[in-house]
Short mmCIF file of C-alpha atoms in Angstrom, two decimals:
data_model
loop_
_atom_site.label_atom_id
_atom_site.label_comp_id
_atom_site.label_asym_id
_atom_site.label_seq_id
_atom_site.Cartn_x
_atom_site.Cartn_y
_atom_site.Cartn_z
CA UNK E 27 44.89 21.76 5.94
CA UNK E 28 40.76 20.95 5.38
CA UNK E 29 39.17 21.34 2.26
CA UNK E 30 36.11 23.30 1.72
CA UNK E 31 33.29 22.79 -0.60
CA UNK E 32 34.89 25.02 -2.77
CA UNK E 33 38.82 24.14 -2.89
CA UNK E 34 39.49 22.32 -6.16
CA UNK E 35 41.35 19.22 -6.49
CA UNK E 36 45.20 19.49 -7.32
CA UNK E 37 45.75 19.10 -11.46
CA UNK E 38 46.62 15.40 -11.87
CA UNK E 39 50.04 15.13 -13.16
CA UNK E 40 51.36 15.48 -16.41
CA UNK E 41 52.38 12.76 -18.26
CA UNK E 42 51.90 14.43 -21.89
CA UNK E 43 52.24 15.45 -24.21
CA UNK E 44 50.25 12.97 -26.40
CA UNK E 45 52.02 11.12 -29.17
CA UNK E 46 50.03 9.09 -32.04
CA UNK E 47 51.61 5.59 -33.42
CA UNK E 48 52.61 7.34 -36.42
CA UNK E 49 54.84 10.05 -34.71
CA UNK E 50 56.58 6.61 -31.85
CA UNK E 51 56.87 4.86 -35.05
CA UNK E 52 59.21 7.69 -36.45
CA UNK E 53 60.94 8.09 -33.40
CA UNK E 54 61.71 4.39 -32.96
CA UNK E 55 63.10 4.63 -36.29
CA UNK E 56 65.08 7.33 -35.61
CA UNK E 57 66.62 5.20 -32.72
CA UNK E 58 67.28 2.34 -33.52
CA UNK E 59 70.79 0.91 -33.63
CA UNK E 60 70.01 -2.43 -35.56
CA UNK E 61 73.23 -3.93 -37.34
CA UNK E 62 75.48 -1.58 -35.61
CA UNK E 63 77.52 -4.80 -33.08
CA UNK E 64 78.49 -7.92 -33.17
CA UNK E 65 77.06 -9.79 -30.74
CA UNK E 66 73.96 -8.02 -31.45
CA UNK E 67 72.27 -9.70 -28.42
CA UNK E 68 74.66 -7.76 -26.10
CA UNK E 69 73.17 -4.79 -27.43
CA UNK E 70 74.27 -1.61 -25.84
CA UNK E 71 76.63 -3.08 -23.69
CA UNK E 72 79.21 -3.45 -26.70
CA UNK E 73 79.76 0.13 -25.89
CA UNK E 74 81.70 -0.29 -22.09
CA UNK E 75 85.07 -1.19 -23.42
CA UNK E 76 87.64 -1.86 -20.90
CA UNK E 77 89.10 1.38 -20.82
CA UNK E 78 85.34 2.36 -19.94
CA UNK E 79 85.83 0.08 -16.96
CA UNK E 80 89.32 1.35 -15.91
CA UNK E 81 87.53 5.36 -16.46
CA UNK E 82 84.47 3.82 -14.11
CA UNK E 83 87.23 2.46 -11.58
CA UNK E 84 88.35 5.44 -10.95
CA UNK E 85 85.34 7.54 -9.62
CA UNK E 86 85.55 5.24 -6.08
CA UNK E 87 87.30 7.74 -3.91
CA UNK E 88 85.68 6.81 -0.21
CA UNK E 89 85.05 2.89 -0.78
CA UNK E 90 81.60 3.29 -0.11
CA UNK E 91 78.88 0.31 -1.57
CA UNK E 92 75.35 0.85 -1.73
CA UNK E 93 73.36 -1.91 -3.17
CA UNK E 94 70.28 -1.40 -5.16
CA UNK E 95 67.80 -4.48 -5.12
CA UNK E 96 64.64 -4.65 -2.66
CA UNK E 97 63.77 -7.14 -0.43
CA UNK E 98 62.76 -10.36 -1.56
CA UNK E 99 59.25 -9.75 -1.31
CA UNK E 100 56.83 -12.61 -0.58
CA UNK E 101 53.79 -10.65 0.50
CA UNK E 102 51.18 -9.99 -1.73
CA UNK E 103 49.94 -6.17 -2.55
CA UNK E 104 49.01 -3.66 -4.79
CA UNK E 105 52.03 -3.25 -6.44
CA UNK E 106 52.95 -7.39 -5.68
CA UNK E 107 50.38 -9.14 -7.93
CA UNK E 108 52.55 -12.37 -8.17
CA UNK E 109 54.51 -12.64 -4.81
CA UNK E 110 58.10 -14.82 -5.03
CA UNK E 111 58.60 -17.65 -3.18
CA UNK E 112 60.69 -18.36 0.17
CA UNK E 113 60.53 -21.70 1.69
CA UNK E 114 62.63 -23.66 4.11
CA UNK E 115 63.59 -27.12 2.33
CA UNK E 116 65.71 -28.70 4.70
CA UNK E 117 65.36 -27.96 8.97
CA UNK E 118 68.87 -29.95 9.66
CA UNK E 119 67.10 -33.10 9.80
CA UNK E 120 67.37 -34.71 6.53
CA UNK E 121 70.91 -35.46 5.81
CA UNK E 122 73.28 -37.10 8.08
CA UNK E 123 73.81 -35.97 11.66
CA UNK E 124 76.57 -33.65 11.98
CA UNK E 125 76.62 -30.88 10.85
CA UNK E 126 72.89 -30.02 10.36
CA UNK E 127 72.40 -28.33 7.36
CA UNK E 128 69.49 -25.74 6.39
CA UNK E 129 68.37 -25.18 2.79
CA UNK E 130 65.86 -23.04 1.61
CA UNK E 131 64.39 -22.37 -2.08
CA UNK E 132 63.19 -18.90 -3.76
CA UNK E 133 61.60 -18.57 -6.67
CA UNK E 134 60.02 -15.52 -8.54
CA UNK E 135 58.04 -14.54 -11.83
CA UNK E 136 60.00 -11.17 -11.73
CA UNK E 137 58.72 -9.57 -14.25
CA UNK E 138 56.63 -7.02 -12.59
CA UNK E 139 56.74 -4.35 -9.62
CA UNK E 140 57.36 -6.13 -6.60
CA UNK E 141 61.37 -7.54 -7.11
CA UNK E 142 64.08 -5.81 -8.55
CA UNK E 143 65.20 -7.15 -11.77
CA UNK E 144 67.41 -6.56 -15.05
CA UNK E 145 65.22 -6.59 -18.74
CA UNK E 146 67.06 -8.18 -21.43
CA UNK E 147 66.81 -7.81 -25.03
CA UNK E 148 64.36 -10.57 -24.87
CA UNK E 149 62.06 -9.30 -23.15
CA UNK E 150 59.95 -6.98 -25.38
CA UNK E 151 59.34 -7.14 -28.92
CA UNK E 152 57.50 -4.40 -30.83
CA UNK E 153 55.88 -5.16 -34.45
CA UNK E 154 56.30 -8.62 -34.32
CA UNK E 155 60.45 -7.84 -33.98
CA UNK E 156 63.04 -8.06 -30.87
CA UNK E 157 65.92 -5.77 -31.32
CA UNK E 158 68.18 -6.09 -34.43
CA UNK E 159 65.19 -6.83 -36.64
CA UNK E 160 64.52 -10.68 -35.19
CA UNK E 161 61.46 -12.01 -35.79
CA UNK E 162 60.47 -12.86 -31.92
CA UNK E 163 58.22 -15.95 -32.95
CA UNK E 164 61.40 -17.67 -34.31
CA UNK E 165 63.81 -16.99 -31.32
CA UNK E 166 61.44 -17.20 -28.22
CA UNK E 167 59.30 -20.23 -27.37
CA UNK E 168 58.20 -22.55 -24.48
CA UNK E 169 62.22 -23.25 -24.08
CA UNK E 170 63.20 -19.65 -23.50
CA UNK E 171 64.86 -17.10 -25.39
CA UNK E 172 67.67 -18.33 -28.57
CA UNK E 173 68.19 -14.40 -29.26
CA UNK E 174 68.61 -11.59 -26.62
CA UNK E 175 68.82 -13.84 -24.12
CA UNK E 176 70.41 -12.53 -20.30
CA UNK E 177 73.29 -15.00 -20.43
CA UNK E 178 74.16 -13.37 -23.28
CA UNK E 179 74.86 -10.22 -21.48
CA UNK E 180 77.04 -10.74 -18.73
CA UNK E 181 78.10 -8.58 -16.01
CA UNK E 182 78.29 -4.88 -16.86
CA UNK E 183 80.86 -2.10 -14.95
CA UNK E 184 80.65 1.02 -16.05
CA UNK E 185 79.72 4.72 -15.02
CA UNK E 186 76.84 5.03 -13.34
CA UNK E 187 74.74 8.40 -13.20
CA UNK E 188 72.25 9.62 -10.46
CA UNK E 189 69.40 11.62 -11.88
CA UNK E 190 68.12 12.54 -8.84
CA UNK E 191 64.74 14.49 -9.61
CA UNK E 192 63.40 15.05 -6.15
CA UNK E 193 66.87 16.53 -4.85
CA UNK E 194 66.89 18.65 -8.02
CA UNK E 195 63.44 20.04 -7.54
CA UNK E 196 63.36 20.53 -3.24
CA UNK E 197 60.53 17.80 -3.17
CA UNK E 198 60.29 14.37 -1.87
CA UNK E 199 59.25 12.46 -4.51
CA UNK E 200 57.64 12.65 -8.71
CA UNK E 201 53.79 12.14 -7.98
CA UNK E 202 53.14 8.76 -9.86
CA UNK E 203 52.23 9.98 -13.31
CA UNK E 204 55.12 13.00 -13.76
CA UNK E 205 56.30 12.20 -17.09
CA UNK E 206 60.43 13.30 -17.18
CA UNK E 207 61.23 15.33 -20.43
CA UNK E 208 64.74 15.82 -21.82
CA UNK E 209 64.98 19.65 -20.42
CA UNK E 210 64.55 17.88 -16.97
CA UNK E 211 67.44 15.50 -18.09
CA UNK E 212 69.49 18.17 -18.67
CA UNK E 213 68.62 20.55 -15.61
CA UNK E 214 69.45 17.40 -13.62
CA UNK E 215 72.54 17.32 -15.32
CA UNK E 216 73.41 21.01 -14.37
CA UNK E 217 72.18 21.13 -11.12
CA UNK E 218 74.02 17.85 -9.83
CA UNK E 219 76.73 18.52 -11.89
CA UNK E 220 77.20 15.40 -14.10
CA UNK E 221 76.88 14.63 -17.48
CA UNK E 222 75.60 11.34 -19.16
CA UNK E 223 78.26 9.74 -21.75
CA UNK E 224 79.00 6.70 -24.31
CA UNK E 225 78.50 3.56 -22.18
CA UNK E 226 77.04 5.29 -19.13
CA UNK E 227 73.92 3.23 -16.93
CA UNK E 228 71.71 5.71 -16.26
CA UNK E 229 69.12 5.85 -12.92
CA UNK E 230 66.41 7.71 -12.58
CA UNK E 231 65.27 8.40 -8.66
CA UNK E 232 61.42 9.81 -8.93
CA UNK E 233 61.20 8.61 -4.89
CA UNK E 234 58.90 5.78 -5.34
CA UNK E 235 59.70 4.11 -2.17
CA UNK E 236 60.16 6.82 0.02
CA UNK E 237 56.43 7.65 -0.95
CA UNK E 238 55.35 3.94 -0.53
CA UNK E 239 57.16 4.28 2.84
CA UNK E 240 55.49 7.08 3.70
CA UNK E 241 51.45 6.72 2.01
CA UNK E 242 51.43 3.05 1.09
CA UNK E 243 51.67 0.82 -1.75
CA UNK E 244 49.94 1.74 -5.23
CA UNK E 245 49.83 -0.55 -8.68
CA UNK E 246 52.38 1.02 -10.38
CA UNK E 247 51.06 -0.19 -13.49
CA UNK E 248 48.27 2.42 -13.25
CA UNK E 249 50.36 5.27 -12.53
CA UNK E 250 54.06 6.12 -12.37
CA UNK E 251 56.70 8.43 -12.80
CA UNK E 252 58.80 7.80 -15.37
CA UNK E 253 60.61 9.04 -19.24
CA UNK E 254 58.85 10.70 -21.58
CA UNK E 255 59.91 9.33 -24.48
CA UNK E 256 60.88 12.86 -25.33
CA UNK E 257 63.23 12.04 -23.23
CA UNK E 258 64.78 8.89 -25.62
CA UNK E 259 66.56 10.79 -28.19
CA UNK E 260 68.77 12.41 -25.83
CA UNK E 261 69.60 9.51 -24.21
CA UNK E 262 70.03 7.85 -27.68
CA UNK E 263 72.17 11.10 -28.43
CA UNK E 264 74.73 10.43 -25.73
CA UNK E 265 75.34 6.50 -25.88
CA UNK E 266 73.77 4.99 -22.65
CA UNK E 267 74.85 1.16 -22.67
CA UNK E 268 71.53 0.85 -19.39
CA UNK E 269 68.29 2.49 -18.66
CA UNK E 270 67.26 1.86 -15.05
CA UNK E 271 65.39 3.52 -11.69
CA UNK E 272 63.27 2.99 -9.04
CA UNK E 273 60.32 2.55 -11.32
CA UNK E 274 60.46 0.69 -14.66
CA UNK E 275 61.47 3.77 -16.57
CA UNK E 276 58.27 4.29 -18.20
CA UNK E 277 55.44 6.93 -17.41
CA UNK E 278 52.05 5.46 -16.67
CA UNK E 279 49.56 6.21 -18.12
CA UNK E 280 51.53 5.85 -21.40
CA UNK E 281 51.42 8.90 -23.49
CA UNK E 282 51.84 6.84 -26.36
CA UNK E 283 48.43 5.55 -28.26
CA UNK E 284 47.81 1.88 -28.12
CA UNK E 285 51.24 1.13 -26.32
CA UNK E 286 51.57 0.37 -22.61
CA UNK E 287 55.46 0.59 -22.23
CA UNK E 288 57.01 2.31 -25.19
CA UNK E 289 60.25 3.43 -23.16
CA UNK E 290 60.58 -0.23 -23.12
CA UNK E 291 60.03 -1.21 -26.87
CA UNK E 292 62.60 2.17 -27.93
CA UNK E 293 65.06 1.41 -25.24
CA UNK E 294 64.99 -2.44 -25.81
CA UNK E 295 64.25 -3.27 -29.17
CA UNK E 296 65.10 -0.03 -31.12
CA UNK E 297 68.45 0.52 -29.05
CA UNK E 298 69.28 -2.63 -27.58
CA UNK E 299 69.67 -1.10 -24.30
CA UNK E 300 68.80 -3.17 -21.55
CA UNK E 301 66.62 -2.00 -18.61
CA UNK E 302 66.75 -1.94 -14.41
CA UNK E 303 63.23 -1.73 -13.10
CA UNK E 304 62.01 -1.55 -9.52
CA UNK E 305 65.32 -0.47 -7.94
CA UNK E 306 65.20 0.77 -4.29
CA UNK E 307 67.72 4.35 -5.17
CA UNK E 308 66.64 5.73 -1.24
CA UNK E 309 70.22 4.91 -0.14
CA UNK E 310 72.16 5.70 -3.17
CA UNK E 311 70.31 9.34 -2.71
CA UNK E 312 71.73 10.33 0.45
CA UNK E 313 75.20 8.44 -0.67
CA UNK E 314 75.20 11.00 -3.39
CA UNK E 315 74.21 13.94 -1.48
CA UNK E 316 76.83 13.15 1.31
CA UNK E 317 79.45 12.83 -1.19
CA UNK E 318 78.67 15.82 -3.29
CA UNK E 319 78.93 13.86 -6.79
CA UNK E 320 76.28 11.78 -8.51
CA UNK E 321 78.07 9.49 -10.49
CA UNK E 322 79.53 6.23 -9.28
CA UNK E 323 81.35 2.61 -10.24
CA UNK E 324 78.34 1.07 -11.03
CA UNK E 325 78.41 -2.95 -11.04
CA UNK E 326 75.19 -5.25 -12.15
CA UNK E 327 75.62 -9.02 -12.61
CA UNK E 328 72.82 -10.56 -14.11
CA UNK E 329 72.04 -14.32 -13.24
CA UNK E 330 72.99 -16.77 -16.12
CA UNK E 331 69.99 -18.34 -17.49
CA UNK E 332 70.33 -19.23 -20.60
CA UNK E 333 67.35 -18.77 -22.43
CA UNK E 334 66.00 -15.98 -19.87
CA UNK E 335 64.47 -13.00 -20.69
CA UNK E 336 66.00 -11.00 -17.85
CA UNK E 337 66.79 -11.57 -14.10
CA UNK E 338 66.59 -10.56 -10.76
CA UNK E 339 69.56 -8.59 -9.37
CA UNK E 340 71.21 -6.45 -6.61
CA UNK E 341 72.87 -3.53 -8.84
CA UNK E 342 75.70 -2.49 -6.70
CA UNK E 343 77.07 1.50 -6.81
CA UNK E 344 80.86 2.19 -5.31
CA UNK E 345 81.45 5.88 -4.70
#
């Protein structure tokens, strides 16, 4: 279709409503779940017990593995500011003979759009504070992280639930800047037929890559679909023990005055739930759809670094 001098542009989307410091600063108080475990650093994932595991275990019914992470991306772009690193450091010709032996070294500041990657409890800080009220100049320096480190975490299995917004709605994808609201949380819920519980990882499919597939990369820091933080208390409500999707879970532009992530800072710091960002949920989609459920045995091992504020991973679903 052509435009004529006198079509109008479409609305841009909606990413309100608008929310002062004053009114995030009540709701991260309302939130928060300082004090509440032991290890606090663990945060959220206290809740999966093992007879959460053994429940998660037994939603695989076909055996079916979809993996989660995107490719190890070396190539600059829009929405790839600070490319990883792939080289070849030994060819077969450095060590003796027989066998020949090739090496290679990766390397990645993976905080940021272009590789998938788990957010630990390090990570943000809001107010001067990391979750559980710890005073982030005196637990993270040059060395790393002494509080809310990843290695502290571990691997997490659990529940995993598919809030697939684009299948829910008949489109193909959020346009970057569709804020998701807690009534679209829970028409997801109806219309897939799950429902988020204590210790569940939730993922949130907007169809980010299938419209950088299809139009090109974007910097997602300038606009993306993501929560609401409307959106937060329900989640808070129901016990999630991870907050992930194929974004990093927050709407841009923020809604939030003077705050660029504040899905992070309530979901991080006020919760001590940890986040997935950038996760490629294309596959998992039509794994869902062919199945006819969207929840899964959801498995994400972080890497052990001690002192790291998060790491890349390949989240793994088994339906």
């Amino acid at each position: 279709m052509t435009s004529s001098p006198t079509d109008s542009p479409p609305p841009p989307p909606d990413n309100g409503p608008r929310l002062s410091r004053e009114e995030f600063d009540s709701l991260f108080d309302a939130v928060r779940t300082w004090g509440r475990w032991t290890p606090a650093d663990r945060g959220a994932w206290n809740r999966v017990t093992p007879a959460h595991v053994q429940r998660a275990t037994a939603l695989v019914r076909t055996g079916t593995t979809v993996p989660m992470a995107l490719p190890w991306n070396t190539t600059p772009g829009p929405d790839n500011g600070k490319p990883a690193l792939h080289y070849m450091s030994d060819l077969g010709d450095v060590e003796a003979p027989e066998p020949s032996c090739h090496k290679d070294f990766i390397a990645a500041d993976y905080h940021g759009k272009g590789v998938s990657h788990l957010d630990a409890l390090s990570h943000i800080a809001y107010r001067g504070q990391l979750y559980d009220g710890r005073t982030a100049r005196e637990v993270v320096d040059a060395a790393g992280a002494r509080f809310g480190a990843v290695s502290a975490l571990g691997p997490l299995v659990t529940k995993g639930v598919l809030i697939d917004l684009p299948a829910v709605l008949g489109i193909d994808w959020l346009e970057p800047g569709t804020a998701v609201h807690a009534e679209d949380v829970l028409a997801a819920e109806k219309a897939l037929g799950v429902t988020i519980g204590e210790g569940d990882a939730v993922l949130l499919r907007s169809g980010h890559f299938r419209r950088r597939a299809e139009l090109g990369a974007w910097n997602p820091d300038n606009a993306s679909a993501g929560f609401h933080v409307d959106a937060v208390p329900l989640l808070a409500e129901r016990g999630i023990s991870l907050l992930g999707g194929d974004g990093d879970s927050d709407v841009r532009p923020s809604p939030v005055e003077g705050l660029h992530s504040p899905v992070h800072a309530l979901a991080l710091t006020a919760m001590g739930v940890p986040l997935l960002d950038n996760l490629d949920l294309e596959a998992l989609s039509t794994a869902c759809a062919a199945a006819g459920r969207h929840e899964f045995l959801l498995v994400v091992a972080p890497l052990n670094v001690p002192g790291g504020t998060g790491s890349p991973v390949n989240p793994v679903a088994v339906l």
